[in-house]
Short mmCIF file of C-alpha atoms in Angstrom, two decimals:
data_model
loop_
_atom_site.label_atom_id
_atom_site.label_comp_id
_atom_site.label_asym_id
_atom_site.label_seq_id
_atom_site.Cartn_x
_atom_site.Cartn_y
_atom_site.Cartn_z
CA ALA A 1469 -14.55 89.20 4.08
CA GLN A 1470 -12.73 92.48 4.33
CA THR A 1471 -13.86 94.94 6.98
CA VAL A 1472 -12.86 98.47 7.95
CA THR A 1473 -13.65 100.10 11.28
CA GLN A 1474 -13.42 103.74 12.30
CA SER A 1475 -14.22 104.05 15.97
CA GLN A 1476 -14.32 107.85 16.15
CA PRO A 1477 -17.59 109.16 14.67
CA GLU A 1478 -16.63 112.79 15.36
CA MET A 1479 -13.48 114.71 16.19
CA SER A 1480 -12.58 118.35 16.46
CA VAL A 1481 -9.28 120.23 16.43
CA GLN A 1482 -8.14 123.83 16.65
CA GLU A 1483 -6.73 125.45 13.57
CA ALA A 1484 -2.96 124.90 13.21
CA GLU A 1485 -2.94 121.95 15.61
CA THR A 1486 -2.40 118.27 14.84
CA VAL A 1487 -5.05 115.56 14.86
CA THR A 1488 -4.96 111.80 14.34
CA LEU A 1489 -7.84 109.75 12.95
CA SER A 1490 -7.92 106.03 13.67
CA CYS A 1491 -8.75 103.10 11.41
CA THR A 1492 -8.49 99.36 11.84
CA TYR A 1493 -9.16 96.75 9.22
CA ASP A 1494 -9.31 93.04 8.63
CA THR A 1495 -8.37 91.06 5.56
CA SER A 1496 -7.15 87.54 4.90
CA GLU A 1497 -4.89 88.69 2.09
CA SER A 1498 -1.25 89.61 2.47
CA ASN A 1499 -1.24 92.22 -0.27
CA TYR A 1500 -3.68 95.09 -0.35
CA TYR A 1501 -3.98 98.86 -0.48
CA LEU A 1502 -5.26 101.31 2.08
CA PHE A 1503 -6.64 104.76 1.39
CA TRP A 1504 -7.96 107.81 3.14
CA TYR A 1505 -10.61 109.81 1.32
CA LYS A 1506 -12.15 113.07 2.48
CA GLN A 1507 -15.71 114.14 1.78
CA PRO A 1508 -16.33 117.84 2.41
CA PRO A 1509 -19.83 119.33 2.56
CA SER A 1510 -19.92 119.32 -1.25
CA ARG A 1511 -19.88 115.49 -0.87
CA GLN A 1512 -17.15 115.07 -3.44
CA MET A 1513 -14.91 112.09 -2.58
CA ILE A 1514 -11.32 113.27 -2.64
CA LEU A 1515 -8.28 111.03 -2.32
CA VAL A 1516 -6.04 112.13 0.54
CA ILE A 1517 -3.36 109.46 0.72
CA ARG A 1518 -2.56 105.88 -0.33
CA GLN A 1519 -0.49 103.15 1.30
CA GLU A 1520 0.63 99.89 -0.26
CA ALA A 1521 0.69 97.05 2.27
CA TYR A 1522 4.00 95.69 0.98
CA LYS A 1523 5.74 98.99 1.74
CA GLN A 1524 7.04 99.43 5.26
CA GLN A 1525 7.57 103.15 4.85
CA ASN A 1526 4.63 105.26 5.90
CA ALA A 1527 3.11 107.39 3.15
CA THR A 1528 3.15 111.18 3.41
CA GLU A 1529 1.46 113.88 1.34
CA ASN A 1530 2.33 117.38 2.50
CA ARG A 1531 0.49 117.88 5.83
CA PHE A 1532 -1.00 114.38 5.74
CA SER A 1533 0.81 111.27 6.90
CA VAL A 1534 -0.15 107.78 7.97
CA ASN A 1535 0.95 105.38 10.66
CA PHE A 1536 0.64 101.95 9.08
CA GLN A 1537 0.98 99.05 11.49
CA LYS A 1538 0.51 95.91 9.39
CA ALA A 1539 0.69 93.38 12.23
CA ALA A 1540 -1.89 95.30 14.22
CA LYS A 1541 -3.96 95.99 11.08
CA SER A 1542 -4.05 99.65 11.96
CA PHE A 1543 -3.92 102.62 9.57
CA SER A 1544 -4.20 106.04 11.20
CA LEU A 1545 -4.14 109.43 9.48
CA LYS A 1546 -2.27 112.37 10.98
CA ILE A 1547 -3.13 115.87 9.84
CA SER A 1548 -0.59 118.50 10.80
CA ASP A 1549 -1.17 122.25 10.87
CA SER A 1550 -4.92 121.73 10.51
CA GLN A 1551 -6.73 124.19 8.29
CA LEU A 1552 -10.38 125.22 8.15
CA GLY A 1553 -10.60 123.58 4.74
CA ASP A 1554 -9.78 120.23 6.31
CA THR A 1555 -13.26 120.14 7.82
CA ALA A 1556 -14.84 117.08 6.23
CA MET A 1557 -15.91 113.49 6.68
CA TYR A 1558 -12.87 111.24 6.42
CA PHE A 1559 -13.24 107.66 5.20
CA CYS A 1560 -10.66 104.92 5.55
CA ALA A 1561 -10.86 102.35 2.73
CA LEU A 1562 -9.33 98.98 1.90
CA LYS A 1563 -8.80 97.35 -1.48
CA GLU A 1564 -7.57 93.79 -1.75
CA THR A 1565 -5.41 93.06 -4.77
CA SER A 1566 -7.59 90.06 -5.65
CA GLY A 1567 -10.66 92.26 -6.05
CA SER A 1568 -11.61 95.65 -7.37
CA ARG A 1569 -13.97 97.05 -4.78
CA LEU A 1570 -13.19 99.53 -2.05
CA THR A 1571 -14.55 98.73 1.38
CA PHE A 1572 -15.07 101.84 3.46
CA GLY A 1573 -15.20 102.47 7.17
CA GLU A 1574 -18.08 104.33 8.76
CA GLY A 1575 -16.29 107.65 8.54
CA THR A 1576 -15.01 110.25 11.02
CA GLN A 1577 -16.46 113.76 10.88
CA LEU A 1578 -13.59 116.17 11.50
CA THR A 1579 -14.28 119.78 12.39
CA VAL A 1580 -11.46 122.32 12.42
CA ASN A 1581 -12.27 125.25 14.67
CA PRO A 1582 -10.84 128.76 14.17
CA ALA B 539 -6.25 117.44 -15.05
CA ALA B 540 -9.39 115.82 -16.40
CA GLY B 541 -11.62 114.20 -13.82
CA VAL B 542 -14.46 111.71 -13.83
CA ILE B 543 -17.63 113.19 -15.27
CA GLN B 544 -21.07 112.14 -14.14
CA SER B 545 -24.43 113.16 -15.52
CA PRO B 546 -26.91 114.23 -14.54
CA ARG B 547 -25.76 115.78 -11.28
CA HIS B 548 -29.26 115.80 -9.84
CA LEU B 549 -32.26 113.66 -10.69
CA ILE B 550 -35.78 113.52 -9.31
CA LYS B 551 -37.97 110.55 -10.15
CA GLU B 552 -41.26 109.09 -9.04
CA LYS B 553 -41.63 105.61 -7.58
CA ARG B 554 -41.65 102.84 -10.19
CA GLU B 555 -39.96 105.07 -12.78
CA THR B 556 -36.66 104.37 -14.50
CA ALA B 557 -33.40 106.32 -14.27
CA THR B 558 -30.16 106.19 -16.23
CA LEU B 559 -26.93 107.54 -14.78
CA LYS B 560 -23.90 108.13 -16.96
CA CYS B 561 -20.21 108.12 -16.15
CA TYR B 562 -17.23 109.23 -18.25
CA PRO B 563 -13.93 108.01 -16.76
CA ILE B 564 -10.65 109.84 -16.68
CA PRO B 565 -9.02 109.55 -20.14
CA ARG B 566 -7.02 106.31 -20.51
CA HIS B 567 -8.61 104.75 -17.43
CA ASP B 568 -9.97 101.30 -18.27
CA THR B 569 -11.92 100.39 -15.13
CA VAL B 570 -15.14 101.92 -13.88
CA TYR B 571 -16.84 101.43 -10.53
CA TRP B 572 -20.28 102.36 -9.19
CA TYR B 573 -21.01 103.09 -5.53
CA GLN B 574 -24.18 104.06 -3.67
CA GLN B 575 -24.04 106.33 -0.63
CA GLY B 576 -27.19 106.69 1.44
CA PRO B 577 -27.70 109.58 3.86
CA GLY B 578 -25.20 109.36 6.71
CA GLN B 579 -23.71 106.17 5.28
CA ASP B 580 -20.40 105.17 3.81
CA PRO B 581 -20.28 104.35 0.08
CA GLN B 582 -21.35 100.83 -0.81
CA PHE B 583 -19.88 99.09 -3.85
CA LEU B 584 -22.39 98.14 -6.54
CA ILE B 585 -20.52 96.91 -9.60
CA SER B 586 -17.34 97.37 -11.65
CA PHE B 587 -16.21 96.90 -15.23
CA TYR B 588 -12.79 96.36 -16.74
CA GLU B 589 -12.36 96.60 -20.49
CA LYS B 590 -16.13 96.46 -20.95
CA MET B 591 -16.52 93.24 -18.98
CA GLN B 592 -18.06 93.03 -15.52
CA SER B 593 -15.18 92.50 -13.10
CA ASP B 594 -16.89 92.48 -9.71
CA LYS B 595 -20.41 92.66 -8.34
CA GLY B 596 -21.51 93.89 -4.97
CA SER B 597 -24.85 94.64 -3.40
CA ILE B 598 -26.56 95.75 -6.58
CA PRO B 599 -30.32 95.09 -6.72
CA ASP B 600 -31.65 92.98 -9.57
CA ARG B 601 -33.62 96.07 -10.66
CA PHE B 602 -30.33 97.73 -11.53
CA SER B 603 -28.11 96.95 -14.48
CA ALA B 604 -24.96 98.52 -15.82
CA GLN B 605 -22.56 98.28 -18.70
CA GLN B 606 -19.38 99.79 -20.03
CA PHE B 607 -19.24 100.85 -23.64
CA SER B 608 -16.47 100.77 -26.25
CA ASP B 609 -15.45 104.35 -25.40
CA TYR B 610 -15.15 103.22 -21.73
CA HIS B 611 -18.04 105.30 -20.50
CA SER B 612 -20.53 103.49 -18.30
CA GLU B 613 -24.23 103.69 -17.62
CA LEU B 614 -26.18 102.54 -14.57
CA ASN B 615 -29.79 101.74 -15.36
CA MET B 616 -32.23 101.69 -12.48
CA SER B 617 -35.79 100.45 -12.96
CA SER B 618 -38.87 100.22 -10.72
CA LEU B 619 -37.40 102.87 -8.48
CA GLU B 620 -38.15 102.71 -4.78
CA LEU B 621 -38.01 105.39 -2.10
CA GLY B 622 -34.97 103.62 -0.64
CA ASP B 623 -33.03 104.15 -3.86
CA SER B 624 -32.70 107.84 -2.96
CA ALA B 625 -28.97 108.28 -2.53
CA LEU B 626 -25.79 109.75 -3.93
CA TYR B 627 -24.41 107.57 -6.71
CA PHE B 628 -20.71 107.77 -7.38
CA CYS B 629 -18.78 106.59 -10.35
CA ALA B 630 -15.04 106.10 -9.98
CA SER B 631 -12.35 105.14 -12.47
CA SER B 632 -8.87 103.67 -12.31
CA LEU B 633 -6.10 102.35 -14.52
CA LYS B 634 -5.45 98.62 -14.29
CA GLY B 635 -1.93 98.17 -12.95
CA GLY B 636 -1.68 101.82 -11.99
CA ALA B 637 -0.40 102.96 -8.62
CA GLY B 638 -2.52 101.00 -6.16
CA GLU B 639 -5.19 100.95 -8.86
CA THR B 640 -6.32 104.08 -7.11
CA GLN B 641 -9.95 104.95 -7.70
CA TYR B 642 -10.77 108.55 -8.51
CA PHE B 643 -14.33 109.58 -7.89
CA GLY B 644 -16.69 111.72 -9.89
CA PRO B 645 -18.86 114.39 -8.25
CA GLY B 646 -21.79 112.01 -7.92
CA THR B 647 -25.41 112.00 -9.04
CA ARG B 648 -27.96 112.86 -6.37
CA LEU B 649 -31.08 110.79 -6.97
CA LEU B 650 -34.27 111.59 -5.16
CA VAL B 651 -37.21 109.21 -5.52
CA LEU B 652 -40.58 110.63 -4.55
#
């Protein structure tokens, strides 16, 4: 069974600084997708970034980038130039290509301080 | 761009009552997913449909049923409601074969069972 683990329940960062959120996962499949979603206080689930397991290049989306280490089954999210609007719960999620469901980690509550 | 639409946004029911949640996917998306997020929890997968057929089933109680209609909208029917059913219910949609089959979430329906 697929599992996702986020070992940092809470993190904080000063505005304009950089922060890295950790995620590890387990799957028996060789092909899968990894995602980071953010959930602000409105509780909307917003896609941040996506990584295909077959791609070696790390995905980037503006200030957001990932460090994907397939052998270590690690998928961390780096947020550069943190902004107050980045304050949210961040969920790491895994989707195996053989299935349709997303499996989420427990989430990391990120607070950006002014 | 059009997003996933869910209705109602808020719902209050008594124990043992019935509730129906509706989901309208992003235009041209053919797959719909339902997730349940309890307070302080990560989203848990309930069920998914592809081209009106059930494609995957998660931890959905027998009291719940769902279907996808010919216009691709989906409904989640919940009967004999229990206090523990109080949660945020998300619908998500994706396009089969699309980039990572990325799931885009609706704003959610907040269900409170009294």
